[in-house]
Amino acid sequence: MRIPVKSILNVAVMVLLASATSSAQTTTSYTKYVNTFVGTEAVADPKILGYVAPKNWRPWSGLTFPGSSLPNAMVQVSPMTKYQPAGAGYEYEDSSIVAFTHTNKGHWNFGNVPVLPMSNPGARFGSKFLHKNESSSPGYYQVFLDDYKINVSLTSTLRCGYHKYEYQNNKDRQILFDLSKALSGVSGWNIEQANDHAIQGFQGGENIYFYGILNTKIERLEKKDEGQKTGDAIVHLADGGTGPVELKIGFSFVSTANAKLNLEKEIGNKSFAAIRNEANQTWEKLLSSIQVKGGTEKQKRMLYSCFYRSFLWPALRSDVNGDFTDIKKNVVNTGINYYTEPSLWDTYRNKDVLLELVSPDVTLNVIKSLKDKGDKTGYIPTFFHGDHGASSIAGAYLRGIDQFDIRGTYQILLHNANVPGTGRGGGRQYLADYLAKGYIPDPDIENPTTTAKGTAGVSKTLEYSYDDYSVAQIAKKLGDTANYRILMARSKNYKNVFDKSTNFMRGRLADGSWIKNFNPQYPYYEYMYREANAWQVSFFAPHDMPGLIELYGGPRKFEEKLDSLFSTPWNPHYIARNIETFIGQYCQGNQPDHEAPFSYTFIGKPEKTQKVLDNILNNLYGMGDRGIELAGMDDAGEMSAWYVFSSLGLYPVSPTDPKYMVTAPLFDEVKWRTSNGKYITITKPGKGRGITSIKVNGKLNKGYFVSHDLFKNGGTIIIATR
């Protein structure tokens, strides 16, 4: 039989087109640099950690998860090696996987709807695995379960997970729904078979609903102690199938009907490969907004791994139809994409700014979500400590994200600032003392230990001062002169906890006297300081650095104090979990002093700032034999965002203010695509690390800050070094 030449050519063209399409679909120009395991292994070296970890005490390093997620998604489908105590549920040192869960923040939260494929399981659920049989990339995770002889592949959409199980034994195939367990508490659960190929259910606590479809017939659903803490459910699959078992599972915080709708709209009949490719391309688009030349392979891996990690929280909570469950537990639909609260105590410092720059639409909806909560409770959520929604909202507004009810939001922020609340989402804690005294006192404790109960009065006073400054900037822009003056006066309250006799921020009693039993090196969780010691909070006044420098007696004495911060050795007998990884007294492993390295630049010593930054960037990220250890808890991306900004040479020292400190980037050239499609190009032609001059759009820059206007209009920054 003769085949026409034209037909042969057509086939050849089709093959080439298919090959080109396949190549386009698997583009990994930027995702190839992302290691999703960064932060899953604990720091073990006492010289880095600062102390010898007590027996059976895992340092709180990283606490990240390696599984699949889209940016700021509802669903994070990821392996779980243990439930508690386990941070994000996955610890690299472990050798068994107990489940794959579908929500994750990065520390002690969520881990909802645990699912585990099984084959001939024993009395205990879980399987051994080897890291050599494990792989991941943004939007994808894979592992081989040794005990069950099952290869597991996971991918996800915004609101759905997609599981693929390749069983070596095609008989007695099972899927465990371990619904009595999660990282957060479980208050009850249920599951039922919807049809021959579908299951649906609910897990209380976080109150999450699910609807799952299997490509294999369900033989039966076995339930034990349904709804109880001792219970679980097992889906038994019909024998006879030879291909992979696929589970497509949708989620909702509203109803099973919405979970099913989310599944139909986001996955439908799409294949695993198609969903994985879409996830990869979503991340490629986001990560490509920053392009670099130069630098080492490790520096590129850390940049893009940290950039990736910065966009996993806050998480979406509204469904494809717009429904969400509000803070009052009512189902509403206001037309917004509803998000969880940001981890404000951590992320206001840098990550919320990064979100503003790269994903302004997400930021806008996060602000609208915060206002929705504020409308119904009277307060913008405060999250853990401080009132830093003030900074994140003000910073976004001043950077041009203003398509929301700014006046209504401002009124709630004023309520936060003036009407005492309880903290933890109900306004500012201990606000009455702050308003009356200008500081928050702590009790007098004779021999305080790390866990001594107090008000964290020094930290709160410092942070409320900054929050007042932040609200004041909105007042100024809105023309509210009276409140602007009041709040700006209150923004100086940080001075009220500065003890000139010791040159430290120090706790005060209610009568105004200083706390007597004072050791500036001793760390506390909530006595005088929040997760810090006196050294680590004594350089925090990002809104008024000239005023802070003057407190110390001027630039020379301020410099001497900063030198001591980075050179006074940490006492290895002072052990406080999550206060770890030190340069002198400076702690990179927790947030309270992350602005301190930049303080040298305010006294004209940028070379000292750069020396500290380079030490941190090169030595305290990607540590250990596998290069995946982090200095401390990533805290929903704050630690990661710190690296992104610092490695690129721009840092929002005062995140409320629309300007950035220029430092020497790790890379020869940085091209930053702004959210409106313009480009900022940062070049550092020389190999030196000490900045001698900065040119912005060809003109010599005065000082070390550049305006946010660059992100609006594009432009060039040329950094000369020696």
XYZ file of C-alpha atoms in Angstrom:
722
model
C 0.000 0.000 0.000
C 1.377 3.375 -0.991
C 0.990 6.283 1.396
C 0.829 9.707 -0.252
C 3.757 11.972 0.496
C 1.277 14.676 1.546
C -0.128 12.396 4.239
C 3.344 11.588 5.525
C 4.138 15.299 5.731
C 0.871 15.976 7.555
C 1.678 13.295 10.109
C 5.176 14.699 10.528
C 3.797 18.185 11.080
C 1.308 16.860 13.643
C 4.124 15.079 15.502
C 6.213 18.227 15.523
C 3.261 20.292 16.722
C 2.508 17.758 19.445
C 6.157 17.802 20.456
C 6.169 21.608 20.559
C 2.949 21.646 22.555
C 4.312 19.087 24.996
C 7.468 21.140 25.392
C 5.443 24.274 26.021
C 3.290 22.475 28.522
C 6.275 21.333 30.563
C 8.178 24.616 30.659
C 10.161 24.771 33.889
C 12.380 27.817 33.456
C 11.749 28.954 37.028
C 9.996 26.089 38.807
C 13.104 23.989 38.211
C 14.876 26.090 40.824
C 12.199 25.538 43.483
C 12.899 22.941 46.144
C 9.639 22.478 48.034
C 11.487 20.544 50.754
C 13.312 23.683 51.949
C 12.384 24.173 55.588
C 11.280 20.584 56.251
C 14.523 19.532 57.987
C 15.521 20.838 61.415
C 18.799 22.618 62.157
C 20.956 20.157 64.061
C 24.312 21.929 64.406
C 24.524 23.495 67.910
C 26.977 26.099 66.588
C 24.259 27.399 64.285
C 21.294 26.684 66.537
C 22.900 28.460 69.498
C 22.499 25.608 71.965
C 22.373 21.842 72.254
C 18.761 20.839 71.748
C 17.341 18.914 74.720
C 16.684 15.227 74.211
C 13.607 14.504 72.083
C 13.243 18.202 71.327
C 13.167 19.040 67.629
C 14.078 22.691 66.938
C 11.331 24.697 65.268
C 13.236 25.128 62.020
C 11.245 25.885 58.887
C 8.057 23.952 59.686
C 7.131 23.918 56.011
C 5.349 21.348 53.856
C 6.510 19.866 50.528
C 3.176 19.082 48.858
C 1.156 20.599 46.025
C -0.537 23.994 46.142
C -1.358 26.864 43.831
C -0.646 30.437 44.966
C -2.851 31.415 47.914
C -5.090 28.405 47.332
C -7.714 26.761 49.512
C -6.091 23.349 49.051
C -2.580 22.208 49.929
C -2.309 18.436 49.380
C 0.778 17.202 51.173
C 2.261 14.194 52.977
C 1.934 13.864 56.733
C 4.607 12.009 58.703
C 2.979 12.689 62.069
C 0.170 14.768 63.510
C 1.486 16.213 66.775
C 3.901 17.581 67.662
C 4.816 18.108 64.054
C 4.605 21.708 62.905
C 3.355 21.381 59.336
C 2.978 17.623 59.711
C 5.965 16.643 57.585
C 9.433 16.265 59.088
C 12.232 15.264 56.751
C 13.915 13.138 59.406
C 10.904 10.810 59.568
C 10.712 7.574 57.591
C 6.958 6.884 57.565
C 3.971 8.610 55.986
C 0.647 8.333 57.810
C -1.572 10.253 55.379
C -1.915 12.910 52.730
C -3.874 15.937 53.934
C -5.497 18.783 52.036
C -4.963 22.009 53.998
C -1.742 23.403 55.432
C -0.393 26.715 56.656
C 3.082 25.738 57.680
C 2.782 25.364 61.443
C 0.353 23.546 63.764
C -2.751 24.326 61.788
C -5.198 22.533 59.533
C -3.956 19.225 58.048
C -7.541 18.415 57.168
C -9.114 15.307 55.619
C -6.231 12.803 55.854
C -6.309 10.216 53.062
C -4.034 7.184 52.638
C -4.093 4.522 49.905
C -3.442 1.048 51.318
C -2.989 -2.522 50.204
C -3.231 -5.385 52.706
C -2.724 -3.016 55.654
C -1.701 -4.185 59.090
C -3.070 -3.105 62.435
C -1.438 0.325 62.203
C -1.960 2.741 59.359
C 1.055 4.218 57.603
C 3.944 3.185 55.406
C 7.705 3.446 55.317
C 9.212 5.446 52.478
C 12.638 6.504 51.201
C 13.568 10.002 50.115
C 15.231 8.581 47.011
C 11.732 7.475 45.934
C 10.215 10.899 46.605
C 10.061 13.972 44.351
C 8.266 17.284 44.115
C 7.932 20.539 42.238
C 5.471 23.422 42.515
C 2.022 21.903 42.049
C 3.227 18.293 42.277
C 4.359 15.700 44.808
C 5.251 11.994 44.407
C 6.326 9.201 46.732
C 6.465 5.403 46.759
C 4.905 3.777 49.831
C 7.127 0.773 50.561
C 4.796 -1.158 52.860
C 1.820 -0.920 50.517
C 3.771 -1.039 47.235
C 1.877 1.987 45.954
C 3.261 4.922 43.974
C 1.411 8.099 44.958
C 1.253 11.240 42.825
C -0.518 14.431 43.894
C -1.445 17.677 42.181
C -4.062 20.346 42.867
C -6.165 23.285 41.777
C -7.310 26.219 43.891
C -10.017 24.217 45.668
C -9.363 20.584 44.729
C -6.845 17.821 45.158
C -6.031 15.202 42.529
C -4.548 11.873 43.678
C -3.124 9.135 41.472
C -2.350 5.753 43.053
C -0.437 3.046 41.199
C -0.987 -0.200 43.131
C 1.393 -3.089 42.452
C -1.229 -5.414 43.922
C -4.571 -4.910 42.203
C -6.480 -6.870 44.822
C -7.658 -5.597 48.202
C -7.070 -1.974 47.254
C -8.207 0.408 49.983
C -8.246 4.122 50.743
C -8.250 5.283 54.365
C -10.124 8.453 55.332
C -8.624 9.104 58.774
C -11.131 11.826 59.592
C -10.703 11.831 63.368
C -7.245 13.343 62.876
C -5.808 16.685 61.763
C -3.140 19.133 62.890
C -5.947 21.282 64.279
C -8.518 19.799 66.631
C -11.343 17.713 65.150
C -14.776 18.175 66.741
C -16.620 15.562 64.712
C -16.801 14.024 61.252
C -18.913 12.047 58.836
C -18.588 10.328 55.479
C -21.007 8.581 53.156
C -21.012 6.906 49.773
C -22.757 9.157 47.238
C -22.802 6.598 44.396
C -20.723 3.731 43.009
C -17.779 6.057 42.378
C -18.202 8.933 44.839
C -17.893 9.723 48.528
C -18.718 12.883 50.439
C -18.335 14.111 53.990
C -17.370 16.665 56.574
C -14.622 17.225 59.141
C -15.416 19.466 62.098
C -13.049 21.839 63.815
C -12.115 23.811 60.716
C -15.528 22.730 59.348
C -14.449 21.572 55.924
C -16.635 19.653 53.454
C -15.447 17.347 50.678
C -16.757 15.520 47.638
C -14.563 12.933 45.922
C -14.899 10.974 42.689
C -12.989 7.747 41.998
C -12.328 6.254 38.577
C -12.728 2.808 40.184
C -15.926 1.328 41.523
C -16.402 1.381 45.288
C -17.119 -2.100 46.626
C -18.063 -0.850 50.095
C -17.463 1.895 52.642
C -16.387 0.626 56.054
C -16.864 3.025 58.979
C -15.675 2.685 62.567
C -16.869 4.977 65.386
C -18.142 7.598 62.964
C -17.754 11.095 64.354
C -15.599 9.950 67.277
C -11.950 10.639 68.073
C -11.233 6.898 67.785
C -12.871 6.448 64.404
C -11.940 6.207 60.748
C -13.376 5.098 57.424
C -11.988 2.839 54.704
C -13.088 2.816 51.087
C -12.737 -0.705 49.676
C -12.283 -0.704 45.906
C -13.553 -3.392 43.567
C -10.923 -5.840 42.368
C -9.989 -6.241 38.737
C -8.705 -2.836 37.695
C -5.252 -2.631 36.135
C -4.668 1.097 35.649
C -3.938 3.784 38.249
C -6.649 4.608 40.758
C -7.501 8.286 40.593
C -9.240 10.309 43.294
C -10.465 13.779 42.366
C -11.609 15.554 45.516
C -13.149 18.999 45.903
C -13.363 21.032 49.105
C -15.494 23.793 50.547
C -15.935 25.544 53.879
C -19.635 25.964 53.049
C -21.197 22.643 51.985
C -20.699 19.324 50.216
C -22.769 20.694 47.328
C -20.243 23.512 46.924
C -17.350 21.066 47.245
C -18.872 19.093 44.378
C -19.375 22.294 42.367
C -15.755 23.314 42.941
C -14.655 19.889 41.695
C -16.814 20.062 38.576
C -15.629 23.561 37.672
C -11.913 23.181 38.401
C -11.136 19.584 37.411
C -14.154 18.067 35.694
C -12.917 15.605 33.068
C -9.347 16.899 32.939
C -6.510 14.405 33.300
C -3.906 14.315 36.043
C -1.253 15.442 33.554
C -3.374 18.398 32.455
C -3.983 19.591 36.025
C -0.324 19.157 36.913
C 0.679 21.147 33.843
C -1.756 23.947 34.686
C -0.336 24.123 38.204
C 3.210 24.282 36.877
C 2.346 27.041 34.419
C 0.596 29.057 37.130
C 3.783 28.971 39.173
C 5.950 29.673 36.117
C 3.994 32.853 35.468
C 4.290 34.052 39.053
C 7.957 33.132 39.502
C 8.924 34.686 36.140
C 8.040 38.124 37.502
C 11.561 38.108 38.930
C 14.413 37.243 36.564
C 18.076 37.256 37.554
C 21.495 36.961 35.956
C 24.613 35.952 37.831
C 24.691 34.497 41.300
C 25.405 30.888 42.189
C 23.115 27.924 41.585
C 22.436 27.737 45.317
C 21.467 31.416 45.407
C 19.043 30.922 42.519
C 17.552 27.867 44.199
C 17.083 29.738 47.437
C 15.633 32.805 45.689
C 12.965 30.904 43.807
C 12.290 28.463 46.640
C 11.725 31.407 48.983
C 9.721 33.292 46.359
C 7.498 30.218 45.993
C 7.125 29.805 49.747
C 6.036 33.459 50.064
C 2.819 32.807 48.121
C 1.163 29.951 49.990
C -0.617 32.037 52.634
C -3.147 33.606 53.195
C -5.458 30.952 51.780
C -8.625 31.229 49.722
C -11.849 30.347 51.538
C -14.628 31.241 49.064
C -16.034 28.836 46.493
C -16.306 29.140 42.712
C -19.821 30.574 43.124
C -18.591 33.189 45.614
C -20.074 31.597 48.745
C -18.051 31.658 51.975
C -18.611 31.162 55.671
C -17.947 34.438 57.474
C -16.487 35.078 60.912
C -19.973 34.769 62.437
C -20.391 31.286 60.869
C -22.987 32.540 58.396
C -22.880 31.596 54.707
C -22.721 34.792 52.661
C -21.850 35.903 49.151
C -20.567 39.454 48.773
C -18.799 39.065 45.437
C -15.278 39.002 46.872
C -12.676 36.287 46.967
C -12.629 35.603 50.691
C -9.279 34.809 52.335
C -7.968 33.764 55.714
C -6.239 36.346 57.855
C -2.571 36.880 57.024
C -0.137 35.868 59.770
C 0.097 39.539 60.546
C 2.610 39.546 63.398
C 5.065 37.817 61.103
C 4.220 38.819 57.568
C 3.457 42.535 57.851
C 7.214 43.047 57.978
C 7.872 42.024 54.381
C 5.710 39.256 52.924
C 2.511 41.288 52.818
C 4.473 43.909 50.875
C 5.698 41.245 48.434
C 2.088 40.127 47.953
C 1.115 43.736 47.238
C 3.815 44.036 44.582
C 3.257 40.716 42.799
C -0.416 39.875 43.407
C -2.288 43.145 44.073
C -5.648 41.514 43.293
C -5.083 38.974 46.059
C -4.035 41.776 48.421
C -7.167 43.734 47.530
C -9.400 40.777 48.371
C -7.452 40.039 51.548
C -8.163 43.618 52.678
C -11.833 43.258 51.752
C -11.905 40.009 53.738
C -10.356 41.732 56.759
C -12.940 44.498 56.501
C -15.740 41.932 56.274
C -14.515 40.518 59.574
C -14.180 44.019 61.009
C -17.694 45.005 59.979
C -19.053 42.031 61.927
C -16.849 42.146 65.039
C -15.941 45.813 65.335
C -12.239 45.077 64.925
C -9.826 44.350 62.116
C -8.242 41.012 63.167
C -4.982 41.434 65.055
C -3.527 37.905 64.845
C -1.349 36.773 67.736
C 0.353 40.035 68.716
C 0.326 43.703 67.820
C -2.220 45.315 65.503
C -0.389 44.947 62.233
C -3.369 44.865 59.947
C -2.853 48.614 60.290
C 0.522 48.407 58.560
C -0.486 45.895 55.897
C -3.603 47.847 54.938
C -1.898 51.252 55.090
C 1.061 49.975 53.074
C -1.196 48.578 50.369
C -3.252 51.787 50.249
C -0.193 54.003 49.988
C 1.146 51.765 47.189
C -1.973 52.379 45.143
C -4.213 49.446 46.052
C -7.269 51.538 46.784
C -10.253 49.830 45.139
C -11.909 49.180 48.495
C -13.876 51.145 51.066
C -10.893 52.940 52.559
C -12.946 55.268 54.737
C -14.962 52.427 56.227
C -11.799 50.386 56.764
C -10.084 53.391 58.341
C -12.921 53.810 60.828
C -12.486 50.202 61.984
C -8.722 50.709 62.301
C -9.417 53.762 64.462
C -11.682 51.580 66.593
C -8.819 49.086 66.947
C -6.532 51.900 68.023
C -8.858 53.491 70.556
C -11.313 50.948 71.958
C -9.794 48.267 74.226
C -10.200 44.697 73.085
C -8.938 41.290 74.054
C -6.372 40.709 71.299
C -6.380 37.588 69.154
C -8.796 39.181 66.702
C -10.690 41.334 69.193
C -8.715 44.564 69.115
C -5.547 45.564 70.939
C -4.805 43.736 74.151
C -3.967 45.919 77.193
C -4.873 49.030 75.223
C -6.281 50.852 78.264
C -2.844 50.938 79.905
C -1.219 51.982 76.653
C -3.608 54.908 76.262
C -3.363 55.981 79.890
C 0.347 55.520 80.527
C 1.930 55.565 77.091
C 3.297 52.078 77.702
C 2.075 48.652 78.800
C 3.352 47.512 82.203
C 4.392 44.004 83.175
C 4.067 42.426 86.625
C 7.004 42.261 89.013
C 8.232 38.644 89.009
C 11.080 37.801 91.363
C 12.784 35.080 89.329
C 11.159 35.026 85.893
C 11.718 32.035 83.650
C 11.374 31.828 79.879
C 7.727 30.864 80.246
C 6.860 33.512 82.856
C 3.394 34.962 82.319
C 3.281 38.656 81.615
C 1.885 41.136 79.118
C 4.882 41.259 76.752
C 4.526 44.947 77.540
C 7.731 46.164 75.896
C 7.020 44.398 72.621
C 3.406 45.572 72.617
C 4.372 49.163 73.320
C 6.899 49.151 70.474
C 4.478 47.511 68.078
C 1.455 49.637 68.958
C 3.633 52.715 68.402
C 4.325 51.524 64.883
C 0.690 50.587 64.346
C -0.342 54.095 65.426
C 2.093 55.501 62.886
C 0.547 53.277 60.218
C -3.023 54.414 60.895
C -1.749 57.993 60.990
C -0.556 57.691 57.395
C -4.076 56.799 56.269
C -5.428 59.694 58.333
C -2.995 62.035 56.611
C -3.993 60.916 53.143
C -7.692 61.182 53.975
C -7.240 64.655 55.443
C -8.128 63.706 59.021
C -5.677 66.139 60.602
C -6.898 65.752 64.176
C -6.431 61.985 64.303
C -3.186 62.262 62.360
C -1.705 64.480 65.065
C -2.952 62.285 67.905
C -1.660 59.086 66.338
C 1.694 60.570 65.369
C 2.168 61.725 68.964
C 1.365 58.197 70.139
C 3.822 56.752 67.607
C 6.590 58.152 69.852
C 5.503 55.925 72.753
C 8.336 53.530 71.942
C 10.555 55.999 73.794
C 8.674 55.307 77.020
C 10.213 51.842 77.365
C 13.785 52.909 76.618
C 15.930 52.802 79.745
C 18.816 55.225 79.298
C 20.727 53.705 82.227
C 21.087 50.384 80.380
C 20.502 51.488 76.772
C 17.845 48.806 76.326
C 14.130 48.658 75.817
C 13.110 47.492 79.291
C 9.946 46.452 81.072
C 8.202 48.854 83.421
C 5.865 48.306 86.328
C 2.475 49.957 86.633
C 3.957 52.666 88.898
C 6.436 53.644 86.168
C 9.541 52.124 87.727
C 11.763 49.773 85.787
C 11.516 46.031 86.327
C 14.399 45.232 88.654
C 15.241 41.631 87.799
C 16.555 42.516 84.350
C 18.871 40.426 82.195
C 18.968 41.757 78.604
C 20.212 38.407 77.271
C 17.494 36.243 78.779
C 14.666 35.344 76.347
C 10.981 35.280 77.216
C 7.850 34.155 75.441
C 5.580 36.807 76.941
C 7.296 38.537 79.858
C 8.339 42.027 78.785
C 9.126 40.666 75.318
C 7.241 38.498 72.853
C 9.527 35.603 71.867
C 12.656 37.686 72.283
C 15.120 39.258 74.698
C 15.977 42.912 75.252
C 18.738 42.904 72.631
C 16.400 41.718 69.916
C 13.701 44.377 70.345
C 15.852 47.375 71.203
C 16.362 48.503 67.604
C 12.708 48.511 66.570
C 11.342 51.911 65.575
C 11.275 51.636 61.772
C 9.058 54.716 61.493
C 11.398 56.942 63.484
C 14.980 55.758 63.177
C 16.439 59.268 63.740
C 14.521 59.429 67.035
C 15.744 55.978 68.047
C 19.349 56.851 67.207
C 19.067 59.970 69.339
C 17.896 57.871 72.314
C 21.187 56.023 72.190
C 23.150 59.264 72.190
C 23.751 59.746 68.489
C 25.219 57.804 65.539
C 28.510 56.746 67.148
C 26.938 55.238 70.254
C 24.157 53.701 68.182
C 26.783 52.046 66.002
C 28.596 50.700 69.053
C 25.375 49.211 70.370
C 24.613 47.614 67.015
C 28.133 46.182 66.886
C 27.505 44.636 70.284
C 24.210 43.135 69.092
C 26.059 41.148 66.441
C 29.112 40.280 68.543
C 27.929 39.531 72.098
C 27.830 35.713 72.220
C 24.564 33.923 72.831
C 24.454 32.055 76.125
C 23.944 28.375 75.149
C 22.165 27.768 78.460
C 19.362 30.121 77.420
C 17.053 27.812 75.509
C 13.714 28.976 74.151
C 12.053 27.076 71.382
C 11.697 29.183 68.218
C 14.331 31.671 69.423
C 17.261 30.136 67.591
C 20.070 30.636 65.083
C 22.126 33.605 66.168
C 24.758 36.080 65.087
C 25.782 37.298 68.503
C 22.491 38.238 70.168
C 20.775 38.825 66.825
C 18.262 36.063 66.069
C 17.518 35.276 62.438
C 15.336 32.359 63.503
C 12.462 34.566 64.676
C 10.879 37.805 63.491
C 11.308 40.480 66.214
C 14.728 41.762 65.091
C 14.609 41.190 61.335
C 14.933 44.938 60.707
C 18.103 45.294 62.808
C 20.720 44.539 60.103
C 19.418 47.464 58.056
C 19.876 49.891 60.949
C 23.536 50.591 60.139
C 22.474 52.278 56.909
C 20.591 54.960 58.867
C 23.925 56.167 60.275
C 25.724 56.078 56.933
C 27.312 52.651 57.344
C 25.712 50.586 54.560
C 28.821 48.435 54.315
C 28.095 47.090 57.798
C 24.500 46.375 56.832
C 25.782 44.494 53.811
C 28.267 42.438 55.786
C 25.521 41.162 58.082
C 23.105 40.568 55.202
C 25.651 38.578 53.227
C 26.406 36.437 56.258
C 22.718 35.644 56.726
C 21.926 35.112 53.048
C 24.878 32.830 52.400
C 25.078 30.932 55.670
C 21.657 30.779 57.336
C 19.480 29.699 54.398
C 19.711 26.290 52.745
C 21.900 24.790 55.452
C 22.773 21.166 56.132
C 23.964 18.318 53.936
C 20.837 18.512 51.774
C 20.668 22.309 51.721
C 17.088 22.443 53.010
C 17.477 23.702 56.593
C 16.155 27.155 57.496
C 17.288 29.331 60.390
C 13.883 29.176 62.076
C 10.149 28.945 61.490
C 9.182 30.227 58.064
C 6.019 31.603 59.690
C 3.720 31.572 56.662
C 6.454 32.919 54.406
C 8.002 35.810 56.373
C 11.417 34.166 56.587
C 11.230 33.432 52.862
C 10.165 36.952 51.903
C 13.060 38.353 53.962
C 15.431 36.397 51.713
C 13.668 37.461 48.508
C 13.874 41.179 49.245
C 17.368 41.070 50.740
C 18.833 38.989 47.909
C 17.345 41.305 45.266
C 18.664 44.475 46.903
C 15.400 46.148 47.965
C 13.910 45.922 51.458
C 10.777 47.541 52.976
C 12.328 48.502 56.314
C 9.150 50.361 57.245
C 6.534 48.293 55.399
C 3.853 50.948 55.792
C 5.895 53.445 53.799
C 6.010 53.154 49.991
C 9.773 53.120 49.724
C 12.577 50.554 49.862
C 16.122 50.522 51.167
C 18.690 49.664 48.493
C 21.319 47.075 49.355
C 23.738 45.116 47.173
C 21.851 42.281 45.431
C 23.333 38.796 45.261
C 22.870 38.894 41.495
C 24.527 40.926 38.745
C 21.172 41.864 37.259
C 17.609 41.692 38.513
C 14.605 42.292 36.252
C 11.393 42.689 38.215
C 8.178 42.678 36.179
C 5.694 44.829 38.025
C 1.992 44.015 38.315
C 1.185 46.503 35.532
C 3.702 44.977 33.117
C 6.497 47.522 33.579
C 10.037 46.451 34.477
C 12.497 47.526 37.140
C 16.044 46.609 36.207
C 18.606 46.542 39.003
C 22.241 46.138 37.977
C 25.388 45.869 40.031
C 28.274 45.845 37.538
C 31.095 45.460 40.046
C 31.980 42.494 42.230
C 32.275 44.521 45.433
C 29.677 44.407 48.182
C 29.966 47.899 49.653
C 27.686 50.439 47.965
C 29.367 53.673 46.851
C 26.544 55.197 44.800
C 23.032 54.534 43.527
C 21.638 55.873 40.265
C 17.901 55.789 39.590
C 16.901 56.314 35.958
C 20.357 57.704 35.293
C 20.340 60.260 38.106
C 22.388 60.047 41.274
C 20.110 59.046 44.147
C 20.239 60.951 47.413
C 20.424 58.480 50.260
C 19.696 54.767 50.242
C 15.941 54.660 49.644
C 14.009 54.515 46.382
C 10.351 55.346 45.885
C 7.557 52.909 45.110
C 7.022 54.992 41.964
C 9.497 52.629 40.317
C 6.958 49.831 40.669
C 4.323 52.022 39.034
C 6.379 53.386 36.162
C 9.297 51.007 35.756
C 12.883 52.196 35.691
C 16.504 51.378 36.358
C 18.667 51.207 39.454
C 22.434 51.027 38.964
C 24.421 50.187 42.091
C 28.128 51.005 42.194
C 30.190 49.051 44.722
C 33.736 48.650 45.902
